[in-house]
Short mmCIF file of C-alpha atoms and ligand atoms in Angstrom, two decimals:
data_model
loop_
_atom_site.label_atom_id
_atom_site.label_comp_id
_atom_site.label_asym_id
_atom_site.label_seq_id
_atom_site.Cartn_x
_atom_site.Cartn_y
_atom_site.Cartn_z
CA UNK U 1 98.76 102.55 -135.96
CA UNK U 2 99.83 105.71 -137.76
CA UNK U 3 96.69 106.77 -140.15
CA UNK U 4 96.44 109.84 -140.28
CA UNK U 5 98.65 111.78 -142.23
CA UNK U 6 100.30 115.18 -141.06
CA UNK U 7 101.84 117.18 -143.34
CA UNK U 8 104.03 120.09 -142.18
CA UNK U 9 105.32 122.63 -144.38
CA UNK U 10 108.57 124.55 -144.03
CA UNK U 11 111.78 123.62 -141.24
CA UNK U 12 112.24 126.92 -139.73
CA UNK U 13 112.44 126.58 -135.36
CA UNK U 14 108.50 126.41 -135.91
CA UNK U 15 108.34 123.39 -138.37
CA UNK U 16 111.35 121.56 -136.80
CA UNK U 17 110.10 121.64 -133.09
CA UNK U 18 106.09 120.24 -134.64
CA UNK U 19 107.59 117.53 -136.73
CA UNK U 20 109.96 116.33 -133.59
CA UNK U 21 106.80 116.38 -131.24
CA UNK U 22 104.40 114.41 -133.48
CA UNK U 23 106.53 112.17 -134.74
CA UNK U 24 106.44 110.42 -131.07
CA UNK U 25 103.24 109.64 -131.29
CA UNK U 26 101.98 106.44 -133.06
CA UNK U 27 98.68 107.73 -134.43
CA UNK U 28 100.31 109.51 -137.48
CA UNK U 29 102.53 109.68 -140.47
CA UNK U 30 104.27 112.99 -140.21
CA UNK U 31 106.03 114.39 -143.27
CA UNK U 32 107.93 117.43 -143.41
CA UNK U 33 108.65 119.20 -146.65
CA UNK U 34 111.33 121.89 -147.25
CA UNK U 35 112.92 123.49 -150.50
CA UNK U 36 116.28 122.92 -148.50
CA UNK U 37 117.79 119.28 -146.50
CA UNK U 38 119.11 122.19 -143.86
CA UNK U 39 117.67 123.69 -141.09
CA UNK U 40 119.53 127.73 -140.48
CA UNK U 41 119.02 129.37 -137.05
CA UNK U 42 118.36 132.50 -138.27
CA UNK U 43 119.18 134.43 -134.85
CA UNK U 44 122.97 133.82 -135.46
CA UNK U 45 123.36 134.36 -139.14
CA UNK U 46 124.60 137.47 -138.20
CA UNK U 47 127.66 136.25 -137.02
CA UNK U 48 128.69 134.59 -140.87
CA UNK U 49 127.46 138.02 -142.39
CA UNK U 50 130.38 139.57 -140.28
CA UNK U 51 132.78 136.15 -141.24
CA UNK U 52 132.99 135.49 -137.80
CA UNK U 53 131.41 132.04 -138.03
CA UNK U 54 131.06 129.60 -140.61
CA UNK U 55 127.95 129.11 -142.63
CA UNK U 56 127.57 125.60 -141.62
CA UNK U 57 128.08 126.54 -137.74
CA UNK U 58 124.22 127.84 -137.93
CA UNK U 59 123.31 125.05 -140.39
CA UNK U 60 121.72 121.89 -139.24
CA UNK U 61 120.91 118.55 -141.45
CA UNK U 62 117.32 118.20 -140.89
CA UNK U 63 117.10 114.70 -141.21
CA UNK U 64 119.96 114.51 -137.84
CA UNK U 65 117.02 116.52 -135.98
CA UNK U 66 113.78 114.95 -136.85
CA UNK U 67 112.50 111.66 -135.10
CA UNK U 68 111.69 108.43 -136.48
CA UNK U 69 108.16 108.74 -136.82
CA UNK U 70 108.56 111.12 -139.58
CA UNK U 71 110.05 111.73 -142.46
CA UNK U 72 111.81 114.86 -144.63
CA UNK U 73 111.12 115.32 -148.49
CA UNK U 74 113.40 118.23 -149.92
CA UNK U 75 110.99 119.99 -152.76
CA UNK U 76 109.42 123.20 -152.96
CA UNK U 77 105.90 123.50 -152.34
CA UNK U 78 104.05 124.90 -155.75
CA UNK U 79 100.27 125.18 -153.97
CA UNK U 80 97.79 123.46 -151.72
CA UNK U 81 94.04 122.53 -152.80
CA UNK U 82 92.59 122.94 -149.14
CA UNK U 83 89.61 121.17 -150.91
CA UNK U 84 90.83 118.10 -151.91
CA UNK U 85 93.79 118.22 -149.38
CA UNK U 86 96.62 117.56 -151.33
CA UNK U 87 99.58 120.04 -150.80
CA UNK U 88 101.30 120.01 -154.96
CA UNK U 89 105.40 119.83 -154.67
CA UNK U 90 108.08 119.37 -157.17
CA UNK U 91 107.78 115.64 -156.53
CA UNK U 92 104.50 114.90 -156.99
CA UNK U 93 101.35 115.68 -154.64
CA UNK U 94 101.31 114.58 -150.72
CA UNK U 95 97.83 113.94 -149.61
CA UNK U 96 96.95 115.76 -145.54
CA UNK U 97 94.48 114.83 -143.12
CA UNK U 98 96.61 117.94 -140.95
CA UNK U 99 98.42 120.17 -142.46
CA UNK U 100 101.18 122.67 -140.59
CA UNK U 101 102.04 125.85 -142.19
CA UNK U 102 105.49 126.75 -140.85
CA UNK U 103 106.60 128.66 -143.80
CA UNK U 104 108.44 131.48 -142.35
CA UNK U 105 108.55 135.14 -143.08
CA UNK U 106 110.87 137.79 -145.03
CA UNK U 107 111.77 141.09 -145.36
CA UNK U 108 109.09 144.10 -145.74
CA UNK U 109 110.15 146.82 -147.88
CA UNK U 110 107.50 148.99 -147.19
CA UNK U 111 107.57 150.19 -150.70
CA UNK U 112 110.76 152.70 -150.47
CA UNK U 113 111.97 153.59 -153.81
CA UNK U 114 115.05 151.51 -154.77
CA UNK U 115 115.65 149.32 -151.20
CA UNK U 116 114.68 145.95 -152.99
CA UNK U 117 117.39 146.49 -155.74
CA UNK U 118 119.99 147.88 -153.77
CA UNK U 119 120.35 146.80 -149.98
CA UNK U 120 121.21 143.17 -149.22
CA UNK U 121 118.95 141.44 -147.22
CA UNK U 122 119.77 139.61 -143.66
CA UNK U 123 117.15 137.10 -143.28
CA UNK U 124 118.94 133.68 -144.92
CA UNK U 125 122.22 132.30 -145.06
CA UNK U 126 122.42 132.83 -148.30
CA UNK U 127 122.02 136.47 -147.38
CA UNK U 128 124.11 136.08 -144.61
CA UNK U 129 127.22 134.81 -146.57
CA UNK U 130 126.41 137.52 -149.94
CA UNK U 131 126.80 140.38 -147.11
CA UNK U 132 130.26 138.61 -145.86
CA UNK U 133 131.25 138.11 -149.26
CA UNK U 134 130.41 141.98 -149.95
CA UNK U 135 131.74 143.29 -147.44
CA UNK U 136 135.39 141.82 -148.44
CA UNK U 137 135.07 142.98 -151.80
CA UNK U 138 134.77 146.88 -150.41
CA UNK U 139 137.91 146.61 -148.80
CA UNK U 140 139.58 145.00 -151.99
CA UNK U 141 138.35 147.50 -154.31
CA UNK U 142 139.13 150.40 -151.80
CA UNK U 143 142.65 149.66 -152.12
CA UNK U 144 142.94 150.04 -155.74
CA UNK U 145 140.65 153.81 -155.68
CA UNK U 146 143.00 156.67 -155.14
CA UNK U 147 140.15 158.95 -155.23
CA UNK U 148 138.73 159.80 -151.29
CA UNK U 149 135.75 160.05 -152.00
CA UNK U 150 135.32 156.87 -153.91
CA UNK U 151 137.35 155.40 -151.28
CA UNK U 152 134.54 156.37 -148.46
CA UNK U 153 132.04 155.25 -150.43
CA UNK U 154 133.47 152.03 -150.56
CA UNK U 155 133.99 152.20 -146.38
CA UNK U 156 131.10 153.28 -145.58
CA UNK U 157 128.43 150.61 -144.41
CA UNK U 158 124.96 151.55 -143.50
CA UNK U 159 122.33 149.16 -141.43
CA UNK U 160 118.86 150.46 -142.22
CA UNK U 161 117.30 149.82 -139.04
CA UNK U 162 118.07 149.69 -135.55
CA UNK U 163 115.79 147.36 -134.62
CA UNK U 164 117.13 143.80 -133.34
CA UNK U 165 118.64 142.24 -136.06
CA UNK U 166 120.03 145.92 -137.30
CA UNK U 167 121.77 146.10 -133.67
CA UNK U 168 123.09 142.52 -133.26
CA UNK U 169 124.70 142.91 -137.01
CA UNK U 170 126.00 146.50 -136.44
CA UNK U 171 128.08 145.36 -133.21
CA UNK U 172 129.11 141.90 -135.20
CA UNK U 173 130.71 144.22 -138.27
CA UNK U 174 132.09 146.21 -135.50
CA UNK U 175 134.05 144.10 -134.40
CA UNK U 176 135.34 142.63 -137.60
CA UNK U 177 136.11 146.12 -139.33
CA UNK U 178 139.38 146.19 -136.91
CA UNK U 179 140.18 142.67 -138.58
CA UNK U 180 139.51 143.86 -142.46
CA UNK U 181 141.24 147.29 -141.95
CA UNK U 182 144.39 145.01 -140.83
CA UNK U 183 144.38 141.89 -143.23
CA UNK U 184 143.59 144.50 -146.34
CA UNK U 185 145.74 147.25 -145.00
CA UNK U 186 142.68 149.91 -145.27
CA UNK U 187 143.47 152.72 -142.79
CA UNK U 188 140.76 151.79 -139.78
CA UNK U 189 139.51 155.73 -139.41
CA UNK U 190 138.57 155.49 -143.03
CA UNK U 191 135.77 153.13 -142.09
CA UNK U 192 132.33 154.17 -141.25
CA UNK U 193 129.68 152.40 -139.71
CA UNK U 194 126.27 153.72 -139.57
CA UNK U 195 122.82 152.30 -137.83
CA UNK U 196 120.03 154.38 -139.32
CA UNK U 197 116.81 154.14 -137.38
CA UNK U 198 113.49 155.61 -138.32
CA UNK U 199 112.47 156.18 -134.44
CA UNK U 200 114.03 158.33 -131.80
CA UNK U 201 116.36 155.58 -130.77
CA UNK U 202 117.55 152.33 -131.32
CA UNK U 203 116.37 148.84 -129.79
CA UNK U 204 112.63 150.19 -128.67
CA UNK U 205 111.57 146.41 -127.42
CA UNK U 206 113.81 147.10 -124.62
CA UNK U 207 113.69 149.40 -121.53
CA UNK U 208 115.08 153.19 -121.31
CA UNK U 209 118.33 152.37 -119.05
CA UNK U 210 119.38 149.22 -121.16
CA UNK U 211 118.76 151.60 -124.53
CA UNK U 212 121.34 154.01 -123.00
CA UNK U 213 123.82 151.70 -122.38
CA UNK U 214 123.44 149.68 -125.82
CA UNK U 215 124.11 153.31 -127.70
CA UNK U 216 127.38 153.90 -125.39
CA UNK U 217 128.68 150.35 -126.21
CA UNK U 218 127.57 150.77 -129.95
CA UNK U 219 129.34 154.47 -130.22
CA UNK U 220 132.05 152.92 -128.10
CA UNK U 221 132.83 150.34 -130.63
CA UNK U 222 133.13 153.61 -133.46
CA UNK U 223 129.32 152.66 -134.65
CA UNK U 224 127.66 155.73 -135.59
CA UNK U 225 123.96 156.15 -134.44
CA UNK U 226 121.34 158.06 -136.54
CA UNK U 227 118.49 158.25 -134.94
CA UNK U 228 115.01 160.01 -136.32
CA UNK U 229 116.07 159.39 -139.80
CA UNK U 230 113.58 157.16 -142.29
CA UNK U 231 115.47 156.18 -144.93
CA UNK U 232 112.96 157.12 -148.00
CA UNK U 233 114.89 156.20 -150.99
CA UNK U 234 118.19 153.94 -151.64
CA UNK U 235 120.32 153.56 -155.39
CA UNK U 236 123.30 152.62 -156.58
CA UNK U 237 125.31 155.20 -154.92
CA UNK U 238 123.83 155.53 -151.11
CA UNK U 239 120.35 156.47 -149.81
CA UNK U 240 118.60 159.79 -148.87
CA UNK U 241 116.56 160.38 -145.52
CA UNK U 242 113.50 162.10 -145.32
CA UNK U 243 115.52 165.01 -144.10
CA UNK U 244 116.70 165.43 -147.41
CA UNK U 245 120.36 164.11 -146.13
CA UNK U 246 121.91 161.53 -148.35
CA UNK U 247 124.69 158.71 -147.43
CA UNK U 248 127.10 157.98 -150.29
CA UNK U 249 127.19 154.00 -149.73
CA UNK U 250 128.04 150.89 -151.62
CA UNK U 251 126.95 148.67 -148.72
CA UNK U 252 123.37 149.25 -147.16
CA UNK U 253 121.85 146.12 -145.11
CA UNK U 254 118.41 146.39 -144.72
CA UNK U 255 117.34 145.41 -141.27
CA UNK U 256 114.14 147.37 -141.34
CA UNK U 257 111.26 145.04 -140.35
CA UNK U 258 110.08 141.28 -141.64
CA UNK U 259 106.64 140.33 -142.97
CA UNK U 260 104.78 137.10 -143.61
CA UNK U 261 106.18 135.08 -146.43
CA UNK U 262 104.84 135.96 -149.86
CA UNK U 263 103.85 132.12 -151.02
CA UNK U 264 100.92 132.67 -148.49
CA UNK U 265 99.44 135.56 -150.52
CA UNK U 266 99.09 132.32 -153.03
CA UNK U 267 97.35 129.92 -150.16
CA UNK U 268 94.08 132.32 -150.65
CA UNK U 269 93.70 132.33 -146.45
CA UNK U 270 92.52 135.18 -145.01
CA UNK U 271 95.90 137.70 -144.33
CA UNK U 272 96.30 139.51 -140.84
CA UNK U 273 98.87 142.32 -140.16
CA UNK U 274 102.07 142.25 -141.83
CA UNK U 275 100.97 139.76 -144.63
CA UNK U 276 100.57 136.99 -141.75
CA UNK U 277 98.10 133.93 -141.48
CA UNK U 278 95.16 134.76 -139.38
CA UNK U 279 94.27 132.28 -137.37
CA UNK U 280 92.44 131.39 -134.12
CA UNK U 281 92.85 130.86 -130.28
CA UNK U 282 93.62 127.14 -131.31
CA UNK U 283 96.13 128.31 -134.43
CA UNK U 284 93.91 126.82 -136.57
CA UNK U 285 93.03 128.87 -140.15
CA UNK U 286 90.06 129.41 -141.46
CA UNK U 287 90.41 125.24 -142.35
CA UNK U 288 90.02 123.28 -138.63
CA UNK U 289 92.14 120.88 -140.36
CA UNK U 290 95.14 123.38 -141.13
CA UNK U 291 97.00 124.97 -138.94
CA UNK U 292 99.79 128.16 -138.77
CA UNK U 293 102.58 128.98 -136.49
CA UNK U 294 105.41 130.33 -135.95
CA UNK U 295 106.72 133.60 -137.74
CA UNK U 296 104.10 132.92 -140.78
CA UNK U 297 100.99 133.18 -138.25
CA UNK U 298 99.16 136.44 -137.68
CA UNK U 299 98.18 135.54 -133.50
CA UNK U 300 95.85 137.84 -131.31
CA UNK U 301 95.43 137.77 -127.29
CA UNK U 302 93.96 139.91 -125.29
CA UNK U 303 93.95 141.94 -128.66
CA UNK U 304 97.65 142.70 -129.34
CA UNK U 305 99.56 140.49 -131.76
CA UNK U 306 101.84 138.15 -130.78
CA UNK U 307 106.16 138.85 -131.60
CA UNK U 308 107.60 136.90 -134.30
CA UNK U 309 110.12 135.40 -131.82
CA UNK U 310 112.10 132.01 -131.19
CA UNK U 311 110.23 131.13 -128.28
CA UNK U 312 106.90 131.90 -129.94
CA UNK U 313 107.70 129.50 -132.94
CA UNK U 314 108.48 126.59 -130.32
CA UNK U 315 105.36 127.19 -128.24
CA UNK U 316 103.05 127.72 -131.23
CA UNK U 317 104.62 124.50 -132.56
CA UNK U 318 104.02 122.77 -129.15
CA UNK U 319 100.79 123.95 -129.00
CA UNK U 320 99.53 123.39 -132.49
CA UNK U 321 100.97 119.40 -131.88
CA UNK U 322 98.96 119.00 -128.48
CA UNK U 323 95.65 120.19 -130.86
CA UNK U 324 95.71 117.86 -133.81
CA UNK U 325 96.80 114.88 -131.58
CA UNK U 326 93.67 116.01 -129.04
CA UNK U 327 91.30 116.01 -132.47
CA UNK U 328 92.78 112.62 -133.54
CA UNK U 329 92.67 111.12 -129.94
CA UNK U 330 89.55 112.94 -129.04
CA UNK U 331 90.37 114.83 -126.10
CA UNK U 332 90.32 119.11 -125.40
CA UNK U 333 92.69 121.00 -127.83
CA UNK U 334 94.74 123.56 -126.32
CA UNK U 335 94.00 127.63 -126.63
CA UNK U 336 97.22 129.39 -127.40
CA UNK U 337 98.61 131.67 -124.75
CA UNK U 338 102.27 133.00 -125.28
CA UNK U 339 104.52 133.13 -122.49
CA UNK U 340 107.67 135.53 -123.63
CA UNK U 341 110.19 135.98 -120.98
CA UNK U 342 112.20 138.77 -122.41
CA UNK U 343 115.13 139.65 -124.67
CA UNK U 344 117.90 139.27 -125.41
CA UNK U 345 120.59 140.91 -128.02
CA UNK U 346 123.86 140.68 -128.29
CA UNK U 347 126.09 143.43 -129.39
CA UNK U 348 129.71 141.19 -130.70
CA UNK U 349 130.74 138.75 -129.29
CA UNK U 350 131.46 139.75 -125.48
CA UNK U 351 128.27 142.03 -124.65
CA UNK U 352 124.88 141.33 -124.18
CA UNK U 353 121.88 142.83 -122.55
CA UNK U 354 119.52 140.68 -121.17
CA UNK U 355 115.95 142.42 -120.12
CA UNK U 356 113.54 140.01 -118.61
CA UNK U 357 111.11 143.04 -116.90
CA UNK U 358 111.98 143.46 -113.67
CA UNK U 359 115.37 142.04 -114.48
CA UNK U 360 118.08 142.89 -116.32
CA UNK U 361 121.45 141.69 -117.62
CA UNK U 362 124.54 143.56 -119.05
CA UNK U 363 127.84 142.15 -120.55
CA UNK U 364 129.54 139.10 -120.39
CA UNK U 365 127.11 136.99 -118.02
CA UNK U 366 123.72 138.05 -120.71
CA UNK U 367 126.15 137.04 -123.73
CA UNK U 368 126.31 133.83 -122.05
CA UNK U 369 122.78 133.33 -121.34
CA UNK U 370 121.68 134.09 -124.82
CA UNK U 371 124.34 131.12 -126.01
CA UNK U 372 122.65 128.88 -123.13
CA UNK U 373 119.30 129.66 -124.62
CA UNK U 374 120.89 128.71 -128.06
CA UNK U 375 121.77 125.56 -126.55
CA UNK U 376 118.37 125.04 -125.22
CA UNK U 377 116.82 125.70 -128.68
CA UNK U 378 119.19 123.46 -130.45
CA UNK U 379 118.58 120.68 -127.12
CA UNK U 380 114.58 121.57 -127.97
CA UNK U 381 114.78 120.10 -131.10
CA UNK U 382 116.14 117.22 -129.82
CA UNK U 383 119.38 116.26 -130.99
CA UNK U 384 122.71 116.57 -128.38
CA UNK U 385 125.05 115.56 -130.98
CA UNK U 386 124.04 119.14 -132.65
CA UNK U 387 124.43 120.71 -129.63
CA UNK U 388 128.03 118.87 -129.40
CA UNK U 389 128.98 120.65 -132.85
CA UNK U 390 127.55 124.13 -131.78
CA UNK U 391 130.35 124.26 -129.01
CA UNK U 392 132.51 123.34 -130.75
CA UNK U 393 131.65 125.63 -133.82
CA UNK U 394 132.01 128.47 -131.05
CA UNK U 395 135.18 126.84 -129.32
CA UNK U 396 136.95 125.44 -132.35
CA UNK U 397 135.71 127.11 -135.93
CA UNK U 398 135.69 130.62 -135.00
CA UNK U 399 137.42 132.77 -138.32
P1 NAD O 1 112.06 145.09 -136.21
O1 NAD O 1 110.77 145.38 -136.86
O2 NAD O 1 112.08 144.61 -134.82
O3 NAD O 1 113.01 146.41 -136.27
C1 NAD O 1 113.11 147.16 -137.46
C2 NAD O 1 113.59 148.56 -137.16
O4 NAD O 1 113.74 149.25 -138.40
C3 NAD O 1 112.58 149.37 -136.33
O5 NAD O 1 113.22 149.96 -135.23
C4 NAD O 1 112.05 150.39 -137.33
O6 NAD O 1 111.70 151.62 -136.74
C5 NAD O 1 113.23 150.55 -138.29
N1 NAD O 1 112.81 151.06 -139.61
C6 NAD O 1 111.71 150.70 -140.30
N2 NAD O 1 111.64 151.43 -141.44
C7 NAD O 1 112.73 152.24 -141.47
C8 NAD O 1 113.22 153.21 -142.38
N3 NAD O 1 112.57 153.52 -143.52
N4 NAD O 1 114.37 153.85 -142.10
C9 NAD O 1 115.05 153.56 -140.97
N5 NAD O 1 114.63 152.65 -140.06
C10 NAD O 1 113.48 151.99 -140.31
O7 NAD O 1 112.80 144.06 -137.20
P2 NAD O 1 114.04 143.09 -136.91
O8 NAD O 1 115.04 143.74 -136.04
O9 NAD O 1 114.49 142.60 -138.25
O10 NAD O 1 113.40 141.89 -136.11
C11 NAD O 1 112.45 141.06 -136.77
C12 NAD O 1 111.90 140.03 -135.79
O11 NAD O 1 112.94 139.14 -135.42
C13 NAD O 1 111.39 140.68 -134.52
O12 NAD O 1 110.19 140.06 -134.13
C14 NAD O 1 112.47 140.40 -133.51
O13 NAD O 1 111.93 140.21 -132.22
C15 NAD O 1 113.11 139.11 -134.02
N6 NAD O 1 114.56 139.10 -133.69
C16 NAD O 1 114.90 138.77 -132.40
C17 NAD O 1 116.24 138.81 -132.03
C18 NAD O 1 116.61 138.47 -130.61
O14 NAD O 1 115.72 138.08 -129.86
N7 NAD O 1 117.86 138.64 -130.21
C19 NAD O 1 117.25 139.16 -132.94
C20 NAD O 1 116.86 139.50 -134.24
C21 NAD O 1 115.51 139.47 -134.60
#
């Protein structure tokens, strides 16, 4: 008989993945909430920011993924009294005997003068599609400017950050530029492309040999690599480093880092690193009853923090599942313990690099692995008819 009820908040890879493994089990009443009736697998929206793929090939209905033991209400969630346990929502309040924070995080500005106003953001589909959007406009208005240097201004694109998401966009736009210099008639060698990374080099989750050989495919593919370069202040008309150098620039994408989302400054739990949810061993907050996973979730062992990655949202959601079912059934809950088998990142559509420690993968074959671990994530959440439509999304509804 299902009475308890679990509440899970937010349908991110984290939320998705707990709601589909409770709602198998009889004891509960499991209720996901979300502000949208879509699910967006943020590791490919930068493939519609470069209008290679369409927005709805990396949205999913949620209601297609989740099982029949629970249910999806589309509101936004205003606050939760952890007293009373009642999570407040624009349609009323939803009483918890669990409750799942899954909300997510965003984009940390880390205060730089100006990079809130004036870089576009790559961390929604909404941002996803205002970048491809953008992006076509420079090349419009670039053909009406007679003036050079207005025109480079136009042409010149900057990703602030070389860090995963900076990478896998830089080698997506890469690819398109060729596409947009044609269809608009823009002179290609009038484009620039610029990563600009605060470190001495790009991609620093991944090993010294498979750095080298994502900066020759990068430079390769005309991207040009700035490495040792903060950016310290962005406007209207470009950004300036710390070295004093500025970049005239209409378009700067700011890839520079993500932090927990700012709703759970509002929750009143005690905040780890990067504005995160502390929580313990078990994921649970500072309230047994409430638990936090996924990218939201500030996570210790064997005192280093835990990546915000993919896998880590399925296994914290896995994990956090097996606890409140093991407090409801009565049996031992579950300590967290991550298990990350590597990365990988895609640079376009035909190279990848694939480093999994004492192995490694390069081109074609680690491209392919990343879209078989797409298909396992999308097979993880449980629905093969989704997995059906991602082919053919790839296959068939490629721009
Ligand atoms: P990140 O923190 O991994 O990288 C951000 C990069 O920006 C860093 O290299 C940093 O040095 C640089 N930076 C910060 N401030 C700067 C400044 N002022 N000027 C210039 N450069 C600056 O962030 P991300 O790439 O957005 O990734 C976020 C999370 O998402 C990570 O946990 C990552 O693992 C995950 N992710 C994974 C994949 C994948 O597995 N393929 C892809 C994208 C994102």
């Amino acid at each position: 008989m299902r009475d308890k009820n679990i509440v899970i908040i937010g349908a991110g890879y984290a939320g998705l993945r707990a709601a589909r493994k409770l709602g198998k089990y009889n004891s509960a009443r499991v209720i996901l909430i979300n502000k949208d009736d879509v699910h967006v697998r943020l590791s490919e929206i930068h493939e519609v920011a470069a209008n290679r793929v369409e927005p709805d090939g990396v949205a999913v209905p949620i209601r297609g993924c989740i099982s029949s033991g629970a249910s999806f209400v589309k509101t936004v969630v205003s606050r939760v009294d952890f007293e009373h346990k009642q999570v407040f929502t624009g349609t009323g309040p939803i009483g918890y005997d669990y409750l799942i924070l899954a909300i997510g995080s965003e984009p940390e500005f880390f205060g730089i003068s100006g990079m809130k106003e004036h870089s576009f953001t790559l961390w929604s589909l909404d941002d996803a599609m205002r970048i491809g959007a953008h992006i076509e406009k420079m090349f419009t208005a670039a053909l009406k400017k007679r003036d050079a240097q207005k025109r480079k201004e136009l042409l010149t694109f900057v990703i602030g950050g070389g860090g995963l998401t900076g990478v896998e966009m830089a080698g997506e736009l890469a690819e398109s530029i060729p596409c947009l210099s044609k269809r608009y008639g823009v002179p290609q060698g009038e484009v620039s492309l610029i990563v600009v990374e605060a470190l001495p080099d790009i991609l620093p989750v991944l090993k010294p040999n498979l750095i080298k050989k994502a900066r020759k495919v990068l430079e390769s593919k005309g991207v040009q690599l700035m490495t040792n370069s903060p950016i310290m202040k962005v406007d209207s008309t470009g950004l300036e480093l710390k070295s004093g150098e500025k970049i005239a620039a209409r378009t700067l994408i700011w890839t520079g880092g993500v932090r927990g989302n700012t709703f759970i400054e509002k929750l009143g739990l005690p905040i780890g690193g990067r504005g995160r949810i502390k929580v313990n061993e078990y994921l649970q907050t500072t309230h047994p009853d409430v638990y936090a996973i996924g990218d939201c979730a500030h996570i210790v062992v064997d005192g280093a923090p835990v990546p915000q990655q993919v896998e880590v949202a399925f296994q914290t959601a896995d994990c956090a599942a097996h606890n409140i079912m093991a407090d409801i059934r009565g049996y031992d809950k579950k300590k967290y313990r991550p298990k990350i088998y590597g990365t990988v990142v895609s640079i376009g559509r035909r190279y990848g690099i694939a480093d999994f420690g004492t192995i490694s993968f390069t081109g074609l074959f680690a491209i392919m692995l990343k879209r078989l671990f797409d298909i396992h994530y999308i097979l993880s959440l449980g629905c093969f008819r989704l997995t059906l439509e991602y082919v053919a999304h790839r296959i068939f509804r490629k721009r």
